[in-house]
Tab-separated table of C-alpha atoms in Angstrom:
chain	number	residue	atom	x	y	z
J	23	MET	CA	-0.049	0.331	0.009
J	24	ARG	CA	1.165	3.629	-0.544
J	25	VAL	CA	0.271	5.068	3.053
J	26	PHE	CA	-0.186	8.769	3.358
J	27	VAL	CA	0.896	9.965	7.111
J	28	ALA	CA	0.006	13.171	8.682
J	29	GLY	CA	2.217	13.519	11.625
J	30	ALA	CA	4.866	11.660	10.342
J	31	THR	CA	7.713	12.888	12.379
J	32	GLY	CA	6.477	13.176	15.606
J	33	TYR	CA	6.617	10.638	18.588
J	34	VAL	CA	4.034	8.175	17.487
J	35	GLY	CA	4.115	9.067	13.919
J	36	SER	CA	7.703	8.379	13.238
J	37	ALA	CA	7.389	5.174	14.741
J	38	VAL	CA	4.427	4.125	12.673
J	39	VAL	CA	6.137	5.153	9.458
J	40	ARG	CA	9.035	2.744	10.273
J	41	GLU	CA	6.464	0.010	11.019
J	42	LEU	CA	4.973	0.549	7.819
J	43	LEU	CA	8.068	0.639	5.843
J	44	GLU	CA	9.328	-2.448	7.621
J	45	ALA	CA	6.136	-4.196	6.594
J	46	GLY	CA	6.896	-3.332	2.898
J	47	HIS	CA	4.493	-0.539	2.708
J	48	LYS	CA	5.341	2.850	0.616
J	49	VAL	CA	5.134	5.732	3.085
J	50	VAL	CA	4.309	9.230	1.905
J	51	GLY	CA	5.049	11.381	4.856
J	52	LEU	CA	3.659	15.176	5.485
J	53	ALA	CA	6.458	17.554	6.302
J	54	ARG	CA	6.262	21.491	6.912
J	55	SER	CA	9.925	22.042	7.506
J	56	ASP	CA	13.131	21.014	5.870
J	57	THR	CA	14.172	19.172	8.869
J	58	SER	CA	11.025	16.964	9.125
J	59	ALA	CA	11.507	16.215	5.111
J	60	ALA	CA	15.278	15.197	5.781
J	61	ALA	CA	14.166	12.899	8.555
J	62	LEU	CA	11.601	11.260	6.508
J	63	THR	CA	14.103	10.845	3.554
J	64	ARG	CA	16.727	9.378	5.986
J	65	VAL	CA	14.335	6.337	6.699
J	66	GLY	CA	13.097	5.765	3.223
J	67	ALA	CA	9.900	7.544	3.086
J	68	ASP	CA	8.480	9.896	0.612
J	69	VAL	CA	8.039	13.467	1.182
J	70	HIS	CA	4.869	15.535	0.897
J	71	ARG	CA	5.347	18.996	1.866
J	72	GLY	CA	2.579	21.087	3.839
J	73	ASP	CA	0.730	21.129	7.431
J	74	ILE	CA	-2.297	19.868	8.995
J	75	GLU	CA	-3.665	23.605	8.239
J	76	ASP	CA	-2.986	23.493	4.608
J	77	LEU	CA	-5.875	21.927	3.443
J	78	GLY	CA	-5.048	21.740	-0.378
J	79	SER	CA	-1.895	19.678	0.721
J	80	LEU	CA	-3.774	17.274	2.904
J	81	CYS	CA	-6.317	16.530	0.024
J	82	ALA	CA	-3.507	16.379	-2.844
J	83	GLY	CA	-1.835	13.681	-0.630
J	84	ALA	CA	-4.828	12.012	0.281
J	85	ALA	CA	-5.944	11.614	-3.531
J	86	ALA	CA	-2.604	10.079	-4.065
J	87	ALA	CA	-2.581	7.303	-1.586
J	88	ASP	CA	-4.128	4.004	-1.045
J	89	GLY	CA	-4.561	4.635	2.412
J	90	VAL	CA	-4.291	7.732	5.179
J	91	ILE	CA	-3.031	7.640	8.608
J	92	TYR	CA	-3.681	10.811	10.728
J	93	ALA	CA	-0.994	10.674	13.446
J	94	ALA	CA	-0.597	14.392	14.156
J	95	ASN	CA	-1.184	15.795	17.804
J	96	LYS	CA	-0.077	18.379	19.387
J	97	HIS	CA	1.147	17.843	23.063
J	98	ILE	CA	-1.053	19.039	25.604
J	99	SER	CA	0.785	22.086	27.476
J	100	GLU	CA	0.389	25.520	29.158
J	101	THR	CA	0.138	27.337	25.768
J	102	THR	CA	-2.279	24.298	24.071
J	103	ASP	CA	-5.894	25.767	23.192
J	104	PRO	CA	-8.033	22.711	22.625
J	105	VAL	CA	-10.636	24.163	21.288
J	106	ALA	CA	-8.401	25.966	18.558
J	107	ARG	CA	-6.382	22.469	18.282
J	108	ALA	CA	-9.984	20.315	17.682
J	109	GLN	CA	-11.238	22.776	15.248
J	110	ALA	CA	-7.883	22.493	12.898
J	111	GLU	CA	-8.187	18.836	13.241
J	112	LEU	CA	-11.633	18.673	12.598
J	113	ASN	CA	-10.970	20.746	9.218
J	114	ALA	CA	-8.212	18.398	8.408
J	115	VAL	CA	-9.814	15.354	8.956
J	116	ALA	CA	-13.062	16.741	6.732
J	117	VAL	CA	-10.921	17.100	3.843
J	118	ILE	CA	-9.289	13.889	3.771
J	119	GLY	CA	-12.493	12.263	4.424
J	120	SER	CA	-14.086	14.144	1.436
J	121	GLU	CA	-11.067	13.227	-1.060
J	122	LEU	CA	-11.537	9.285	0.132
J	123	ALA	CA	-15.384	9.199	-0.051
J	124	GLY	CA	-16.491	6.274	-1.973
J	125	THR	CA	-13.172	4.588	-2.431
J	126	ASP	CA	-13.678	2.035	0.491
J	127	LYS	CA	-9.559	3.024	1.270
J	128	PRO	CA	-8.680	2.925	4.787
J	129	PHE	CA	-8.529	6.159	6.997
J	130	VAL	CA	-7.051	5.835	10.600
J	131	VAL	CA	-7.447	9.024	13.098
J	132	THR	CA	-5.528	9.343	16.428
J	133	SER	CA	-7.458	9.604	19.443
J	134	GLY	CA	-7.382	8.992	23.090
J	135	VAL	CA	-8.877	7.459	25.924
J	136	ILE	CA	-7.936	9.208	29.474
J	137	GLY	CA	-10.974	10.536	30.857
J	138	ARG	CA	-13.938	9.007	28.848
J	139	THR	CA	-15.154	7.138	31.595
J	140	PRO	CA	-13.613	7.965	35.081
J	141	GLY	CA	-13.699	5.132	37.659
J	142	ARG	CA	-15.239	2.856	35.431
J	143	LEU	CA	-13.452	0.463	32.858
J	144	LEU	CA	-14.021	1.914	29.261
J	145	THR	CA	-13.893	-0.767	26.349
J	146	GLU	CA	-14.425	0.168	22.437
J	147	GLN	CA	-18.038	-0.462	22.700
J	148	THR	CA	-18.701	1.877	25.781
J	149	PRO	CA	-20.933	4.892	24.511
J	150	ASP	CA	-19.262	8.498	24.265
J	151	VAL	CA	-20.476	11.016	27.342
J	152	PRO	CA	-18.776	14.308	26.795
J	153	SER	CA	-17.060	15.857	29.570
J	154	ALA	CA	-14.998	18.984	30.017
J	155	LEU	CA	-11.859	17.025	29.363
J	156	THR	CA	-12.988	15.016	26.398
J	157	ALA	CA	-15.700	17.330	24.668
J	158	PRO	CA	-13.261	19.068	22.367
J	159	ARG	CA	-11.995	16.472	20.445
J	160	LEU	CA	-14.744	14.032	20.465
J	161	PRO	CA	-15.882	15.571	17.229
J	162	VAL	CA	-12.955	14.762	15.437
J	163	GLU	CA	-13.289	10.806	16.155
J	164	LYS	CA	-16.997	10.912	15.423
J	165	SER	CA	-16.544	12.503	12.210
J	166	VAL	CA	-13.783	10.053	10.896
J	167	ILE	CA	-16.084	7.057	12.401
J	168	ALA	CA	-19.051	8.508	10.501
J	169	MET	CA	-17.093	8.277	7.213
J	170	SER	CA	-17.871	4.601	7.344
J	171	GLU	CA	-21.232	5.559	6.022
J	172	ARG	CA	-19.712	7.533	2.914
J	173	GLY	CA	-17.477	4.494	1.602
J	174	VAL	CA	-14.421	5.186	3.731
J	175	ARG	CA	-12.915	1.920	5.893
J	176	SER	CA	-12.540	4.642	8.890
J	177	SER	CA	-11.176	3.468	12.050
J	178	SER	CA	-9.844	5.422	15.063
J	179	VAL	CA	-6.946	4.208	17.252
J	180	ARG	CA	-7.372	5.636	20.819
J	181	LEU	CA	-3.930	5.765	22.590
J	182	ALA	CA	-3.130	5.460	26.118
J	183	PRO	CA	-2.090	8.626	27.855
J	184	THR	CA	1.158	7.180	28.927
J	185	VAL	CA	2.721	6.323	25.225
J	186	HIS	CA	6.010	5.262	26.494
J	187	GLY	CA	9.516	4.584	25.005
J	188	HIS	CA	12.647	5.793	24.137
J	189	GLY	CA	12.732	9.423	22.254
J	190	ASP	CA	9.875	10.661	24.439
J	191	THR	CA	10.777	14.229	25.481
J	192	ARG	CA	7.454	15.975	25.795
J	193	GLY	CA	5.051	13.091	26.858
J	194	PHE	CA	2.894	12.753	30.126
J	195	ILE	CA	6.196	10.535	31.868
J	196	SER	CA	9.157	13.120	30.804
J	197	THR	CA	6.588	15.950	31.744
J	198	LEU	CA	6.252	14.451	35.366
J	199	ILE	CA	9.819	13.718	35.652
J	200	GLY	CA	10.723	17.413	34.803
J	201	ILE	CA	7.874	18.637	37.717
J	202	ALA	CA	9.806	16.082	40.254
J	203	ARG	CA	12.984	17.324	39.434
J	204	GLU	CA	11.858	21.209	39.854
J	205	LYS	CA	9.661	20.467	42.971
J	206	GLY	CA	12.045	17.978	44.658
J	207	VAL	CA	9.254	15.501	45.168
J	208	SER	CA	7.861	13.139	42.922
J	209	ALA	CA	3.829	13.390	43.960
J	210	TYR	CA	0.520	11.708	43.512
J	211	ILE	CA	-2.998	12.750	44.885
J	212	GLY	CA	-4.592	10.872	48.113
J	213	ASP	CA	-3.694	7.546	47.889
J	214	GLY	CA	-2.532	7.167	44.427
J	215	SER	CA	-4.695	4.470	43.463
J	216	ASN	CA	-6.229	5.960	40.581
J	217	SER	CA	-4.739	4.195	37.424
J	218	TRP	CA	-3.640	5.391	33.733
J	219	PRO	CA	-3.319	2.744	31.105
J	220	ALA	CA	-0.144	2.655	29.128
J	221	VAL	CA	1.457	1.167	25.799
J	222	HIS	CA	4.766	1.185	24.417
J	223	ARG	CA	5.385	3.514	21.327
J	224	LEU	CA	6.465	0.747	19.259
J	225	ASP	CA	3.317	-1.450	20.336
J	226	ALA	CA	1.178	1.426	19.320
J	227	ALA	CA	2.689	1.792	15.835
J	228	THR	CA	2.199	-1.833	15.236
J	229	LEU	CA	-1.692	-1.252	15.777
J	230	PHE	CA	-1.777	1.542	13.671
J	231	ARG	CA	-0.482	-0.578	10.570
J	232	LEU	CA	-2.957	-3.396	11.491
J	233	ALA	CA	-5.552	-0.729	11.410
J	234	VAL	CA	-4.692	0.705	8.070
J	235	GLU	CA	-4.430	-2.735	6.792
J	236	SER	CA	-7.258	-4.431	7.888
J	237	ALA	CA	-9.468	-2.626	10.483
J	238	PRO	CA	-13.293	-2.977	9.391
J	239	ALA	CA	-14.974	0.068	8.630
J	240	GLY	CA	-16.366	2.320	11.668
J	241	THR	CA	-13.726	0.488	14.153
J	242	ARG	CA	-12.747	1.916	17.461
J	243	LEU	CA	-9.381	0.287	18.777
J	244	HIS	CA	-7.804	0.939	21.895
J	245	ALA	CA	-3.806	1.146	21.819
J	246	VAL	CA	-3.537	-0.060	25.280
J	247	ALA	CA	-1.043	-2.696	26.636
J	248	GLU	CA	-1.589	-1.974	30.308
J	249	GLU	CA	-5.348	-1.562	31.669
J	250	GLY	CA	-4.203	0.644	34.490
J	251	VAL	CA	-0.895	1.334	36.054
J	252	PRO	CA	-1.327	2.991	39.749
J	253	PHE	CA	-0.379	6.655	39.663
J	254	ARG	CA	1.221	5.810	43.026
J	255	ASP	CA	3.464	3.332	41.395
J	256	ILE	CA	4.321	5.935	38.727
J	257	ALA	CA	5.416	8.683	41.075
J	258	THR	CA	7.266	5.859	43.341
J	259	THR	CA	9.331	4.729	40.095
J	260	ILE	CA	10.385	8.336	39.120
J	261	GLY	CA	11.313	9.250	42.626
J	262	ARG	CA	13.274	6.292	43.002
J	263	ARG	CA	15.051	7.017	39.875
J	264	LEU	CA	15.626	10.813	40.777
J	265	GLU	CA	16.838	9.676	44.482
J	266	LEU	CA	13.414	11.854	45.489
J	267	PRO	CA	10.763	11.501	48.093
J	268	ALA	CA	7.596	10.217	46.662
J	269	ILE	CA	4.874	12.106	48.608
J	270	SER	CA	0.724	12.229	48.691
J	271	LEU	CA	-0.895	15.751	48.150
J	272	THR	CA	-4.357	16.735	48.355
J	273	ALA	CA	-6.580	17.634	45.905
J	274	GLU	CA	-6.324	21.239	46.692
J	275	GLN	CA	-2.392	21.004	46.257
J	276	ALA	CA	-2.198	19.632	42.988
J	277	SER	CA	-2.693	22.968	41.120
J	278	SER	CA	0.143	24.319	42.487
J	279	HIS	CA	2.472	21.306	42.279
J	280	PHE	CA	1.262	19.765	38.822
J	281	SER	CA	0.098	23.218	36.684
J	282	PHE	CA	-1.546	22.453	33.788
J	283	LEU	CA	-1.705	18.728	34.471
J	284	ALA	CA	-3.499	19.012	37.896
J	285	PRO	CA	-6.840	18.180	36.379
J	286	LEU	CA	-5.474	14.921	34.723
J	287	VAL	CA	-3.136	13.389	37.546
J	288	SER	CA	-6.420	12.234	39.725
J	289	ILE	CA	-8.402	10.667	36.963
J	290	ASP	CA	-9.049	6.988	37.262
J	291	SER	CA	-8.962	5.749	33.742
J	292	PRO	CA	-8.882	2.036	33.570
J	293	THR	CA	-9.069	0.945	29.843
J	294	SER	CA	-9.511	-2.495	28.243
J	295	SER	CA	-8.210	-3.481	24.514
J	296	THR	CA	-9.464	-7.024	24.837
J	297	LEU	CA	-11.666	-6.455	21.620
J	298	THR	CA	-8.709	-4.717	19.832
J	299	ARG	CA	-6.480	-7.603	20.705
J	300	ALA	CA	-9.074	-10.154	19.428
J	301	ARG	CA	-10.219	-8.317	16.140
J	302	LEU	CA	-6.931	-7.581	14.893
J	303	GLY	CA	-4.824	-9.846	16.557
J	304	TRP	CA	-2.789	-7.132	18.136
J	305	LEU	CA	-0.315	-8.297	20.523
J	306	PRO	CA	1.925	-5.768	22.648
J	307	THR	CA	5.494	-7.307	23.096
J	308	HIS	CA	7.405	-4.421	24.383
J	309	PRO	CA	8.060	-3.422	27.806
J	310	GLY	CA	5.355	-2.084	30.250
J	311	LEU	CA	5.415	1.255	31.736
J	312	ILE	CA	7.439	0.744	35.082
J	313	ALA	CA	9.774	-1.453	33.605
J	314	ASP	CA	10.406	1.197	30.687
J	315	ILE	CA	10.809	3.736	33.395
J	316	GLU	CA	13.336	1.705	35.356
J	317	GLU	CA	15.313	1.297	32.150
J	318	GLY	CA	16.619	4.748	32.692
J	319	HIS	CA	16.400	6.170	29.346
J	320	TYR	CA	13.980	9.093	30.641
J	321	PHE	CA	16.404	10.345	33.053
J	322	GLU	CA	19.390	10.814	30.389
J	323	GLN	CA	20.067	14.787	29.882
């Protein structure tokens, strides 16, 4: 297949590109800079210049492809505008979907699982209930899934919040490590029993490949290798590696300690990937979150 990948040089997208190439597919990556273009060329992918706000470029890239993976994803930060981010993504997937309509070509979009059903197990079949956390991006996933009714083999790969592995410099784990270094303690909220699902970057990349190859139209897939890792265990492991104490904070103390991450650190977000594994034969094989943190690469400066 000739696969057009948006977000091809990002943390997850670059792993997806390599996974596709190693499986024998031809990859065309979206690149908005010379640096990104060079990175794609080095690994053997073709370059398509543009970005997710260049709708004409997206349309042209999709038209020349046998399938599309939208792996572009802006990291959550203090400067992220979730509404503007969601609208830009909604515009981008809409033009791709219009180009693919009636072709039965695959279109895989990136989404997430955190905060969808706080305190309850999320499955691939759980109905969507918008919350303040999830509402801005739900329309993006919904619009792509709905394309299955317009002759597009559309699917959504919902990533665990902790997509971990080598090269993670701006994700949740690296951010938590940075906060711990700054504050001198590694913290969790309350008893820290709330859990976050996790997946290794390379296992996530395999799922994207499987999705573009064979996911049925309208499929929701969970890139979740571990159903839930207690946040206390994450904080304790980070503290031990940094030789800092791991401490409990109250909910009121979370804002000053975790800043923009405060609304997320106390969420309990257990997530199942049982249906995904059965449907596509996906089998995660890389280290789990705690083992990956223990390897030490997150602490190399």
